[in-house]
C-alpha atoms as an extended CHARMM CRD file, in Angstrom:
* protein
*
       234  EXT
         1         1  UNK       CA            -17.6730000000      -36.8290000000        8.2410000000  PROA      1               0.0000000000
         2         2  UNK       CA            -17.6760000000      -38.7700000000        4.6880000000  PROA      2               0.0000000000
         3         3  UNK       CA            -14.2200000000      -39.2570000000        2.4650000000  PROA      3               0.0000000000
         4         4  UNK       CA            -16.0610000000      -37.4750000000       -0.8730000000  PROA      4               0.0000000000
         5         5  UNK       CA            -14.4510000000      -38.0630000000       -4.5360000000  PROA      5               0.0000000000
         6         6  UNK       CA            -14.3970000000      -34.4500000000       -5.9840000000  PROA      6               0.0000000000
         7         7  UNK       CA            -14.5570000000      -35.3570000000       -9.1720000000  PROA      7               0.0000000000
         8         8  UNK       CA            -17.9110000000      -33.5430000000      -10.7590000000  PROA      8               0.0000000000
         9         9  UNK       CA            -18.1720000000      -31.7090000000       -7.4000000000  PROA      9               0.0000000000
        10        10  UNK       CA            -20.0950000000      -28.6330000000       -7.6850000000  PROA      10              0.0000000000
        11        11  UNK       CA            -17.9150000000      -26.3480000000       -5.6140000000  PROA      11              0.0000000000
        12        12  UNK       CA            -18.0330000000      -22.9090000000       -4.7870000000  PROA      12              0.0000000000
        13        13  UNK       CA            -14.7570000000      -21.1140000000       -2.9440000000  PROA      13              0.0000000000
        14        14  UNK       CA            -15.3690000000      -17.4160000000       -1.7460000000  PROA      14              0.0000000000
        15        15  UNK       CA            -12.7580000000      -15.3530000000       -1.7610000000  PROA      15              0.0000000000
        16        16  UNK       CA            -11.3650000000      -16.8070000000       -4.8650000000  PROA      16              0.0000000000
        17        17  UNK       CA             -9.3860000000      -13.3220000000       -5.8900000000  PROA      17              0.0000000000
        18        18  UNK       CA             -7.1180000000      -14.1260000000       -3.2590000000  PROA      18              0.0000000000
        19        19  UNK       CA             -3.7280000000      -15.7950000000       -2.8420000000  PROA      19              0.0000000000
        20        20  UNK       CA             -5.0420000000      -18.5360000000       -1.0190000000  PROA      20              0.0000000000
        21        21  UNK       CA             -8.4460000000      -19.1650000000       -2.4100000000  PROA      21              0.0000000000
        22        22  UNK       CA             -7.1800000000      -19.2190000000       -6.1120000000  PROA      22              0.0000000000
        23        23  UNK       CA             -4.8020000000      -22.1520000000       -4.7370000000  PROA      23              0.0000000000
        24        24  UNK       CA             -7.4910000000      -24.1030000000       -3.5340000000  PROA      24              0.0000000000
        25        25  UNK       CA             -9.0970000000      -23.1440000000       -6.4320000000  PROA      25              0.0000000000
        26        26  UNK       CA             -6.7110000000      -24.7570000000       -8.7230000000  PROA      26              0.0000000000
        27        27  UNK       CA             -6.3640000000      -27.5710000000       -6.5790000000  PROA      27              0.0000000000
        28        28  UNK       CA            -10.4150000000      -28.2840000000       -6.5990000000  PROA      28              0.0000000000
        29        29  UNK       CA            -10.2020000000      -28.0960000000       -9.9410000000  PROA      29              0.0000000000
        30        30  UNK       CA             -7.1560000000      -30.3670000000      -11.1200000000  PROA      30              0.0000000000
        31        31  UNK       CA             -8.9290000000      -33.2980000000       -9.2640000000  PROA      31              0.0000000000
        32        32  UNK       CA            -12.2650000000      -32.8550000000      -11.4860000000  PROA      32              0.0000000000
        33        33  UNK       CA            -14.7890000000      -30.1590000000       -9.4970000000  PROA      33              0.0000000000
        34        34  UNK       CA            -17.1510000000      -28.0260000000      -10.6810000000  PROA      34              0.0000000000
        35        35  UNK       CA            -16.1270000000      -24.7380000000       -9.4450000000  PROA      35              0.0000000000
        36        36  UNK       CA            -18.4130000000      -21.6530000000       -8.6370000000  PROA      36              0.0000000000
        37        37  UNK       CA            -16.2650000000      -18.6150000000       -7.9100000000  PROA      37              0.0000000000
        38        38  UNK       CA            -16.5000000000      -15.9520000000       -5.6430000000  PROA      38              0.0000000000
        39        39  UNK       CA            -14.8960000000      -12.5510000000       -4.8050000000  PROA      39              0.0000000000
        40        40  UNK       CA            -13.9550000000       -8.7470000000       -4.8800000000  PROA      40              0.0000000000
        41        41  UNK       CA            -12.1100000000       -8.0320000000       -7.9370000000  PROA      41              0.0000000000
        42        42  UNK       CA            -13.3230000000       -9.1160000000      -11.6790000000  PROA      42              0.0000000000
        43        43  UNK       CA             -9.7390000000       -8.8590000000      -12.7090000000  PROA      43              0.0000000000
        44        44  UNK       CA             -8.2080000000      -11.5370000000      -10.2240000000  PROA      44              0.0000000000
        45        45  UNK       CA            -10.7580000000      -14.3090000000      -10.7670000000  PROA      45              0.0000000000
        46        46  UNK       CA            -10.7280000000      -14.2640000000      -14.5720000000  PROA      46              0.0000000000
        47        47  UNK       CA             -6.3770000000      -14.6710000000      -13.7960000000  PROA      47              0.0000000000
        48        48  UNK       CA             -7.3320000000      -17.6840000000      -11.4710000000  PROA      48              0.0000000000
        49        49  UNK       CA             -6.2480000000      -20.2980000000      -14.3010000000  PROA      49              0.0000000000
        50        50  UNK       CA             -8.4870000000      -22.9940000000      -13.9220000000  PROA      50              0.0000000000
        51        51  UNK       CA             -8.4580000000      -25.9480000000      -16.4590000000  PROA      51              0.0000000000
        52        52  UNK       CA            -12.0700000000      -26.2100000000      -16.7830000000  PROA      52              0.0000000000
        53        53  UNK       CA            -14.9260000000      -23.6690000000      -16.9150000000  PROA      53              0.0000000000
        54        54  UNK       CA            -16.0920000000      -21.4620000000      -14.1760000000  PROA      54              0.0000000000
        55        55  UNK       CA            -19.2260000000      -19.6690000000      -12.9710000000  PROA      55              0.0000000000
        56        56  UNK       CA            -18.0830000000      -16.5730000000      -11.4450000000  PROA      56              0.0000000000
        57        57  UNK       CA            -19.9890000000      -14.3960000000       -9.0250000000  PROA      57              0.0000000000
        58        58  UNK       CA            -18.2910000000      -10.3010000000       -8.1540000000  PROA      58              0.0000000000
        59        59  UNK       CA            -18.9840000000       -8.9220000000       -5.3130000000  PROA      59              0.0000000000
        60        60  UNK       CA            -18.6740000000       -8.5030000000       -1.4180000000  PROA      60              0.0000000000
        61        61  UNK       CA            -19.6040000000      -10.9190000000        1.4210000000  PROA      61              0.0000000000
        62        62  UNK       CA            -21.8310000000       -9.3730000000        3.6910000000  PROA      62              0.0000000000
        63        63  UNK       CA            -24.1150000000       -7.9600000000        0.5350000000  PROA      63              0.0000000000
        64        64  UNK       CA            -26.8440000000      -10.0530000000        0.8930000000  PROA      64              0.0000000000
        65        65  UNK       CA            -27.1780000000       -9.4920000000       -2.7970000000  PROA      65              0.0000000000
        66        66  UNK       CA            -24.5880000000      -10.9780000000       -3.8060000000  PROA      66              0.0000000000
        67        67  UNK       CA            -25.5490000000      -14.0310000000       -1.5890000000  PROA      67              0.0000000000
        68        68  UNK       CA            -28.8370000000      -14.2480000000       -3.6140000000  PROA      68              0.0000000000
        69        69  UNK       CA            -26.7560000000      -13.9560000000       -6.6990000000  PROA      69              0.0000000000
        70        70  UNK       CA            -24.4350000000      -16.9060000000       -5.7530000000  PROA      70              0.0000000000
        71        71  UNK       CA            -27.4930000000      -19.1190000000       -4.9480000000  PROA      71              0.0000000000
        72        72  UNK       CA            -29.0640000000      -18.4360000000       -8.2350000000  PROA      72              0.0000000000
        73        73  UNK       CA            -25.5340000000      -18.8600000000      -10.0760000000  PROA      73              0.0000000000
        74        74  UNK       CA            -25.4520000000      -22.3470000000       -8.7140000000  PROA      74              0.0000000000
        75        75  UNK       CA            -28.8120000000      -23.5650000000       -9.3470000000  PROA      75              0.0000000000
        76        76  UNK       CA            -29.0610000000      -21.9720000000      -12.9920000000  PROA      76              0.0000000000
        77        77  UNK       CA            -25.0980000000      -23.1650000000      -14.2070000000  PROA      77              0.0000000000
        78        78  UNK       CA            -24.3850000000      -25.8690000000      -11.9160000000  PROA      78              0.0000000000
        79        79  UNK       CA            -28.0970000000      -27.4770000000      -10.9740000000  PROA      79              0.0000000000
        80        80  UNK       CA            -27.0010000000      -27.1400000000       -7.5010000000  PROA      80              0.0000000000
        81        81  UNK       CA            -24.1680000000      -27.5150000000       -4.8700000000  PROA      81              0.0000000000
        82        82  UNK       CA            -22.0140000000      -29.6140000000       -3.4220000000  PROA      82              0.0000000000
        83        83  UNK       CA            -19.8650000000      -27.8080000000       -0.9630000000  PROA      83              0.0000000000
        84        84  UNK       CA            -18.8940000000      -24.2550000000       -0.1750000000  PROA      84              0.0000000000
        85        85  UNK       CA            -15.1030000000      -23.0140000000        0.5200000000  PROA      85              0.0000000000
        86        86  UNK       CA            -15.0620000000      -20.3700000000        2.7830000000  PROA      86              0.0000000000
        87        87  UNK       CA            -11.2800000000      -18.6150000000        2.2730000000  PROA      87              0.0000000000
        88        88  UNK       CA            -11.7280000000      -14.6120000000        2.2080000000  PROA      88              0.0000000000
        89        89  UNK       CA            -10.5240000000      -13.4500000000        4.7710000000  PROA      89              0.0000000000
        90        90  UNK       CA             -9.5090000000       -9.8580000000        6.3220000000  PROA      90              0.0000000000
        91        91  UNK       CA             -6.1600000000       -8.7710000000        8.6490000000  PROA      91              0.0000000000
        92        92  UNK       CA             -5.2260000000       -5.8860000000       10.7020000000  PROA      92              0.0000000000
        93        93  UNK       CA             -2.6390000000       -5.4210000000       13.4200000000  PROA      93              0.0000000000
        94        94  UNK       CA             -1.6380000000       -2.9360000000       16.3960000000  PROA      94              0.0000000000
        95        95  UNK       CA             -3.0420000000       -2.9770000000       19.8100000000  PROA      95              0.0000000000
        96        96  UNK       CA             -6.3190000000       -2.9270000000       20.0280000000  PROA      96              0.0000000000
        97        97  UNK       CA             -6.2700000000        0.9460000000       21.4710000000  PROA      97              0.0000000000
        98        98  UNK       CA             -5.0560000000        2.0280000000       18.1310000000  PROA      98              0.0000000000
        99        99  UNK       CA             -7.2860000000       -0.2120000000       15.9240000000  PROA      99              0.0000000000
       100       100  UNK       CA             -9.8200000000        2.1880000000       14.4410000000  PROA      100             0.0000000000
       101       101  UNK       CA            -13.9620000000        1.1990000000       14.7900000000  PROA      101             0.0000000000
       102       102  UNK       CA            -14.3150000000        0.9640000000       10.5460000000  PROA      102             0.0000000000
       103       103  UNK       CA            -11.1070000000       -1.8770000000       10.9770000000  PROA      103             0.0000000000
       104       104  UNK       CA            -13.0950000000       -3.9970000000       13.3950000000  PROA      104             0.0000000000
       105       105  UNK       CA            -16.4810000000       -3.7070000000       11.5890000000  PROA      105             0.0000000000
       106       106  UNK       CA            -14.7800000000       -4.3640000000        8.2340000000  PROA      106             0.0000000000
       107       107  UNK       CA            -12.5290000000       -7.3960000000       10.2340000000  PROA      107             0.0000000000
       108       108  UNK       CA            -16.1830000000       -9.0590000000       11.1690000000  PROA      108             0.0000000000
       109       109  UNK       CA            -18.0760000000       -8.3770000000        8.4360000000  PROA      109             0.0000000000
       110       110  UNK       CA            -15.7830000000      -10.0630000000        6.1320000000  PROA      110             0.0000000000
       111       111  UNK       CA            -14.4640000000      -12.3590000000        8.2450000000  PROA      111             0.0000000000
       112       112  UNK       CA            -18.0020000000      -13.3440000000       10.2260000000  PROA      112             0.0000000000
       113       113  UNK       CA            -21.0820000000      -11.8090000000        9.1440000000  PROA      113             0.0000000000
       114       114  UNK       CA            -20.3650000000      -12.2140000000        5.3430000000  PROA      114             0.0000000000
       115       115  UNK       CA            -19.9540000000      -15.9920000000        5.5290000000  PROA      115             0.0000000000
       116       116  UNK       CA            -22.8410000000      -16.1040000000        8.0150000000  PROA      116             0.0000000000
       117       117  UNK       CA            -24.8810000000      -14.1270000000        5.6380000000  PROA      117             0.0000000000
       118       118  UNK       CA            -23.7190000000      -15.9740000000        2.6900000000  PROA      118             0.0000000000
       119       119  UNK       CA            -24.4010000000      -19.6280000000        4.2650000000  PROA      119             0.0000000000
       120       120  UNK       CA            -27.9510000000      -18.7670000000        5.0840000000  PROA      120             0.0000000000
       121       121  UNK       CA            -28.6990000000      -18.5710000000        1.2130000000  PROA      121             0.0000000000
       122       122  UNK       CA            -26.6680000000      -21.6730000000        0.2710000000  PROA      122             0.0000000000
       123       123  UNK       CA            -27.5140000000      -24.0750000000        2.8730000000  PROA      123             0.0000000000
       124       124  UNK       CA            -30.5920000000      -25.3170000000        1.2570000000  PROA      124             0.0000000000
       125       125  UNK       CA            -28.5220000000      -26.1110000000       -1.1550000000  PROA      125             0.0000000000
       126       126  UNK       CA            -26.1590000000      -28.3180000000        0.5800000000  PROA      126             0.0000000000
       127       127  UNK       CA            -29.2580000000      -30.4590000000        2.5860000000  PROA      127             0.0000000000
       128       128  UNK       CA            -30.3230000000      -31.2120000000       -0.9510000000  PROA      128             0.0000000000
       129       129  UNK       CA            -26.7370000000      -32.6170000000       -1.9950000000  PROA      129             0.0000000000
       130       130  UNK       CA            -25.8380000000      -33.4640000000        1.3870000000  PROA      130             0.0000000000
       131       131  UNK       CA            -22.7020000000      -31.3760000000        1.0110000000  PROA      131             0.0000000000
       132       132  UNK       CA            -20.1270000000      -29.7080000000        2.8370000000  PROA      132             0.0000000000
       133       133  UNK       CA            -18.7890000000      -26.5530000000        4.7100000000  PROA      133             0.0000000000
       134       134  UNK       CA            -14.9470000000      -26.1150000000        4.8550000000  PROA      134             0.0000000000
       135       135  UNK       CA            -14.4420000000      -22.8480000000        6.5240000000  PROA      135             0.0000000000
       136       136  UNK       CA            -11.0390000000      -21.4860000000        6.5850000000  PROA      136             0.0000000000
       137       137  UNK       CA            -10.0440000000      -19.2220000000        9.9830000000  PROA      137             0.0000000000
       138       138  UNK       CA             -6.0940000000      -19.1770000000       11.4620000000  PROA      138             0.0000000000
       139       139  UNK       CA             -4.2140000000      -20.2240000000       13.8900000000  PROA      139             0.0000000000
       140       140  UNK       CA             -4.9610000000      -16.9360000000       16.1370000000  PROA      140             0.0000000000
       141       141  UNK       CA             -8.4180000000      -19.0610000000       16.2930000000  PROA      141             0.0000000000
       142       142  UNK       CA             -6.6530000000      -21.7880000000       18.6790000000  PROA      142             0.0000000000
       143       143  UNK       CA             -3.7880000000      -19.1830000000       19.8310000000  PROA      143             0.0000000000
       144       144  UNK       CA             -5.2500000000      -15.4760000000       19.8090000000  PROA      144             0.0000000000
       145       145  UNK       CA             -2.5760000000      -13.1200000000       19.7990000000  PROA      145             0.0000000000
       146       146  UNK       CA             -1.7220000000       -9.6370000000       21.3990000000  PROA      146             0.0000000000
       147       147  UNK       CA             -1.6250000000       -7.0220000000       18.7190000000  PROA      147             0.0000000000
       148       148  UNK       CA             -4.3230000000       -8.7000000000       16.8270000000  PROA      148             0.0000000000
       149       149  UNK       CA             -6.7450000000       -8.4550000000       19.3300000000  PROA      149             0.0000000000
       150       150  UNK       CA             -9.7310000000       -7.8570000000       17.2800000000  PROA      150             0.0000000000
       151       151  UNK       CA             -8.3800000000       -9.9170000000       14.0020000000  PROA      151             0.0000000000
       152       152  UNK       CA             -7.7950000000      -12.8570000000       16.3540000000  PROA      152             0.0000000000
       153       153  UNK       CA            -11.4200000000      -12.1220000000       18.0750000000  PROA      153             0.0000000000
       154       154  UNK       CA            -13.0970000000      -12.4080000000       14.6350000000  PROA      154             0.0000000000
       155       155  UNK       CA            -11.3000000000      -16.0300000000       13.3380000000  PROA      155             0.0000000000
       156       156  UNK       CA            -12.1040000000      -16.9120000000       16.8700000000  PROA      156             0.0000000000
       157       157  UNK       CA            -15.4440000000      -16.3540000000       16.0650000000  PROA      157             0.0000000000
       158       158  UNK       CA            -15.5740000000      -18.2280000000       12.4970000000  PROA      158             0.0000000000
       159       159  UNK       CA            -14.3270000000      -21.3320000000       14.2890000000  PROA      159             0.0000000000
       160       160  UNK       CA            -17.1050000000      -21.1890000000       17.0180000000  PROA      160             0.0000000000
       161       161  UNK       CA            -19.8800000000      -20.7670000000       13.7440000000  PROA      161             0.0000000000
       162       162  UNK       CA            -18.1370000000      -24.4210000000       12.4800000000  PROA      162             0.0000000000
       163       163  UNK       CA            -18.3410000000      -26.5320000000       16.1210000000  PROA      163             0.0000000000
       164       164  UNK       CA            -21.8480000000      -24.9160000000       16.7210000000  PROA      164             0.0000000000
       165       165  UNK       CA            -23.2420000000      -25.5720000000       13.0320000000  PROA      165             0.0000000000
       166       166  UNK       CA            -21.3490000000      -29.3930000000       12.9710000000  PROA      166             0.0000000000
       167       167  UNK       CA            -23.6130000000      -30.6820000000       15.1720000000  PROA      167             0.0000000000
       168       168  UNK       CA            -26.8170000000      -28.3750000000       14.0680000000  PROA      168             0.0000000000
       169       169  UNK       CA            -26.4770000000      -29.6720000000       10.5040000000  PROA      169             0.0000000000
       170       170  UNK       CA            -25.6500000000      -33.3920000000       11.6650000000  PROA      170             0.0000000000
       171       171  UNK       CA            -29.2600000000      -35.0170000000       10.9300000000  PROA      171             0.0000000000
       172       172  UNK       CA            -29.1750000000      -32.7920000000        7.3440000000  PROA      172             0.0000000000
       173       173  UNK       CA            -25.4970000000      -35.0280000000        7.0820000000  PROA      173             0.0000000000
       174       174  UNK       CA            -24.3560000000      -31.9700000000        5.6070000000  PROA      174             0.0000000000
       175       175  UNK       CA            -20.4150000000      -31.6740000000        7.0010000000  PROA      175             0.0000000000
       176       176  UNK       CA            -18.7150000000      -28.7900000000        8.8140000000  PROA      176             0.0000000000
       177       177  UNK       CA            -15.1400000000      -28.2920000000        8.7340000000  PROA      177             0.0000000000
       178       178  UNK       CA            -13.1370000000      -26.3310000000       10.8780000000  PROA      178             0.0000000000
       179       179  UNK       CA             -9.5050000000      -25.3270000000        9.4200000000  PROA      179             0.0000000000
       180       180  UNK       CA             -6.6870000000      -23.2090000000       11.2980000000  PROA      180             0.0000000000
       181       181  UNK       CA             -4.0860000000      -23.0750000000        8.9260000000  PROA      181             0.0000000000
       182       182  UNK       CA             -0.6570000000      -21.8750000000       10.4810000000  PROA      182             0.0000000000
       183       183  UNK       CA              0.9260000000      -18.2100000000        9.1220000000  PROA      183             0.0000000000
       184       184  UNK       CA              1.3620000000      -18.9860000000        5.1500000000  PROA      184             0.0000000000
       185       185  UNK       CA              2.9870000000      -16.4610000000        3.3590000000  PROA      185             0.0000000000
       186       186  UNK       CA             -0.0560000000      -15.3590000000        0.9450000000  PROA      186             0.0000000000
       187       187  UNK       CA              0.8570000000      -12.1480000000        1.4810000000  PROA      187             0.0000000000
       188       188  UNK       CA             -1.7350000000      -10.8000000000        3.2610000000  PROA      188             0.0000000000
       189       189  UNK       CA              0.5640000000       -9.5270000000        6.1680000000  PROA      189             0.0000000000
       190       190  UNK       CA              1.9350000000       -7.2590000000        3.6250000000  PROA      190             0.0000000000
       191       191  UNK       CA             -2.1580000000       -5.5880000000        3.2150000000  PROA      191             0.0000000000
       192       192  UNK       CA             -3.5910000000       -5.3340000000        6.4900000000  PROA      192             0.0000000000
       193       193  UNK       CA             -6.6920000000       -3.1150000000        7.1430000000  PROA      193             0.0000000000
       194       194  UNK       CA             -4.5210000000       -1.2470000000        9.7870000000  PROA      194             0.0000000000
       195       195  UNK       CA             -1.3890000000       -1.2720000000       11.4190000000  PROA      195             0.0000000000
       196       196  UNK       CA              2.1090000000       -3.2530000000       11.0260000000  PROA      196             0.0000000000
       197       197  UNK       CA              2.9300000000       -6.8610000000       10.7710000000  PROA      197             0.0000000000
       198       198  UNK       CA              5.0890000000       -7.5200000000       13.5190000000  PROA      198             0.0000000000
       199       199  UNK       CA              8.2880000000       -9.8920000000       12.3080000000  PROA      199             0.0000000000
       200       200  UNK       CA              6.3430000000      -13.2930000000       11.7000000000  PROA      200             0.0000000000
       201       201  UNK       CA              8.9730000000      -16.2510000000       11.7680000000  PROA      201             0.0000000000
       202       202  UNK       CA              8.8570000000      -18.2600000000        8.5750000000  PROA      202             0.0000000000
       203       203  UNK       CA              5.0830000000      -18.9480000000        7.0210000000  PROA      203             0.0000000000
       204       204  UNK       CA              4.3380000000      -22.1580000000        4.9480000000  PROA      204             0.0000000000
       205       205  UNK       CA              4.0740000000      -22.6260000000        1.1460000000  PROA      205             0.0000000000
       206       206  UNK       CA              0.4490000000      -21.6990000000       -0.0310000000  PROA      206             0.0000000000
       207       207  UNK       CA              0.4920000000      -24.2850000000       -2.2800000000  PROA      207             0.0000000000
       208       208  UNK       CA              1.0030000000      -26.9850000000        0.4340000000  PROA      208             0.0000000000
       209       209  UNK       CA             -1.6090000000      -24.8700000000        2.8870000000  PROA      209             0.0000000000
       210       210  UNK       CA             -3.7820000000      -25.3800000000       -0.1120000000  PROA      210             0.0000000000
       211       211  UNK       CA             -3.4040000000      -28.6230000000       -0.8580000000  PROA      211             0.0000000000
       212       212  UNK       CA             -3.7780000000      -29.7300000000        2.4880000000  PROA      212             0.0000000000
       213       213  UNK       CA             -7.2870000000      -28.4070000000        2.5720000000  PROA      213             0.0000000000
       214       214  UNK       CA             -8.4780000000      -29.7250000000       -0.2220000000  PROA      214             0.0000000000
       215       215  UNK       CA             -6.8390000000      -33.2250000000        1.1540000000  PROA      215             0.0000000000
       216       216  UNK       CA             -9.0710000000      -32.6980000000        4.4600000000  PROA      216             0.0000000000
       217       217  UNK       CA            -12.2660000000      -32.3840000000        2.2300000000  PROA      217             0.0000000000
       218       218  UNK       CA            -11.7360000000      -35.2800000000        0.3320000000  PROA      218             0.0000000000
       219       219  UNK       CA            -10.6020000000      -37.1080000000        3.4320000000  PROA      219             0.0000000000
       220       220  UNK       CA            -13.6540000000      -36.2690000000        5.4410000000  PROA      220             0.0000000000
       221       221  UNK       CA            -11.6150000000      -34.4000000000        7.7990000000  PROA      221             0.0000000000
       222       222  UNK       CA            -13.6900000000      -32.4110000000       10.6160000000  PROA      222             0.0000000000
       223       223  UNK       CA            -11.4540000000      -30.6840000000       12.6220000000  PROA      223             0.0000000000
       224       224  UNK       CA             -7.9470000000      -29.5740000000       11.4560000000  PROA      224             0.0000000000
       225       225  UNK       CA             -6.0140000000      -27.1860000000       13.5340000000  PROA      225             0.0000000000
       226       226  UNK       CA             -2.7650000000      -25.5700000000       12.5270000000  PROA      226             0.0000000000
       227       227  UNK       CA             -0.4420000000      -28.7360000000       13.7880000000  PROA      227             0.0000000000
       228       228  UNK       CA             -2.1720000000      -30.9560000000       11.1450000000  PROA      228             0.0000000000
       229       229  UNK       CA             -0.3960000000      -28.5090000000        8.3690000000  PROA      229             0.0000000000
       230       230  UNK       CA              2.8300000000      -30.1340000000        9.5940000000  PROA      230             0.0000000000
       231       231  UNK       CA              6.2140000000      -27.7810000000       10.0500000000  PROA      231             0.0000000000
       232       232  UNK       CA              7.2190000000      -25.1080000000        7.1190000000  PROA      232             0.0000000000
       233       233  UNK       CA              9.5690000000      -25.9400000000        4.6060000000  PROA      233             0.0000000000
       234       234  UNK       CA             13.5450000000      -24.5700000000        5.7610000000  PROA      234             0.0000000000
């Protein structure tokens, strides 16, 4: 892995509309990137607050459209790319008996295929620069969890894409890594696809969550599992 200055990074973070994507966002782009950004509702990028411009892209994950759209964003506005956030991300909860067949297709598509689907299209891009993939999955990736059977199953799954496509993009020197942030209290308990949130003892600060990856990018930081985000704040 290779320590990167950010500064005039060409960055693009999917699933920028949410809580924890617009942190990182903000984070990229107080230490100087470039930022490309991507996600399901107009209204909550434009409210991201960045400092400096942004290229914005609407639109789901697993549309390969939008995927050919992001591509063409970054070669037409930013000449290119230097690394790609992946932190959309999907929840649902109950036992898996009561989890309906439209929650576990929507759990993978926007929590597997879509960032499968979208990497395919931008991963020319990153050879070129030498770049980066930061993909951003749970703790229930290290720790799967009854209850969130198939939610767990899917973050699982994003992890394995990052270990498997480390060492298939090592000769391209383009890095892969792998982060299992600990609960964080985006909020996204509170909209699950299905089911309850059962009680969840206290969740981190997104800002520090977000903060944190951003510090493993510029750090060169492969692998960073949910003990590397330290304990919540009392």
């Amino acid at each position: 892995m290779t320590a990167r200055d950010l500064a005039g990074a060409r960055v693009a973070v999917v699933g920028a509309s949410g809580a924890l994507g617009s942190l990182v966002a903000r984070e990229l782009d107080a230490r100087g990137a470039r930022l490309l950004l991507v996600g399901r509702d107009a209204d909550r990028l434009a409210e991201v607050g960045l400092d400096g411009a942004a290229t914005v892209v609407v639109g789901h994950l697993a549309d390969a459209a939008t995927g050919d759209l992001v591509e063409q964003r970054a070669r037409e506005h930013l000449g290119g790319l230097d690394g790609v956030v992946n932190a959309a991300g999907a929840v649902a909860f109950g036992p898996l008996l009561e989890t309906p067949d439209e929650v576990v297709e929507e759990l993978f598509l926007t929590n597997v295929v879509g960032p499968l689907v979208l990497l395919r299209r931008l991963l020319p891009l990153l050879v070129e620069s030498q770049g980066f993939v930061a993909q951003i999955s749970a703790v229930v990736a290290e720790r799967p969890l009854p209850g969130m059977v198939a939610y767990s199953a899917s973050k699982a799954a994003l992890s394995a894409v990052a270990t498997a496509l480390r060492t298939e993009l090592r000769r391209s020197r383009v890095d892969v890594l792998d982060l299992r942030p600990p609960h964080t209290e985006t909020g996204l308990a509170t909209r699950p696809l299905s089911g309850t949130a059962p009680r969840l003892p206290a969740g981190h600060r997104p800002e520090d969550v977000a903060r944190r990856i951003v510090d493993a990018i510029a750090a060169g930081e492969d692998d960073v599992p949910a003990s590397a985000f330290g304990d919540p704040p009392r």
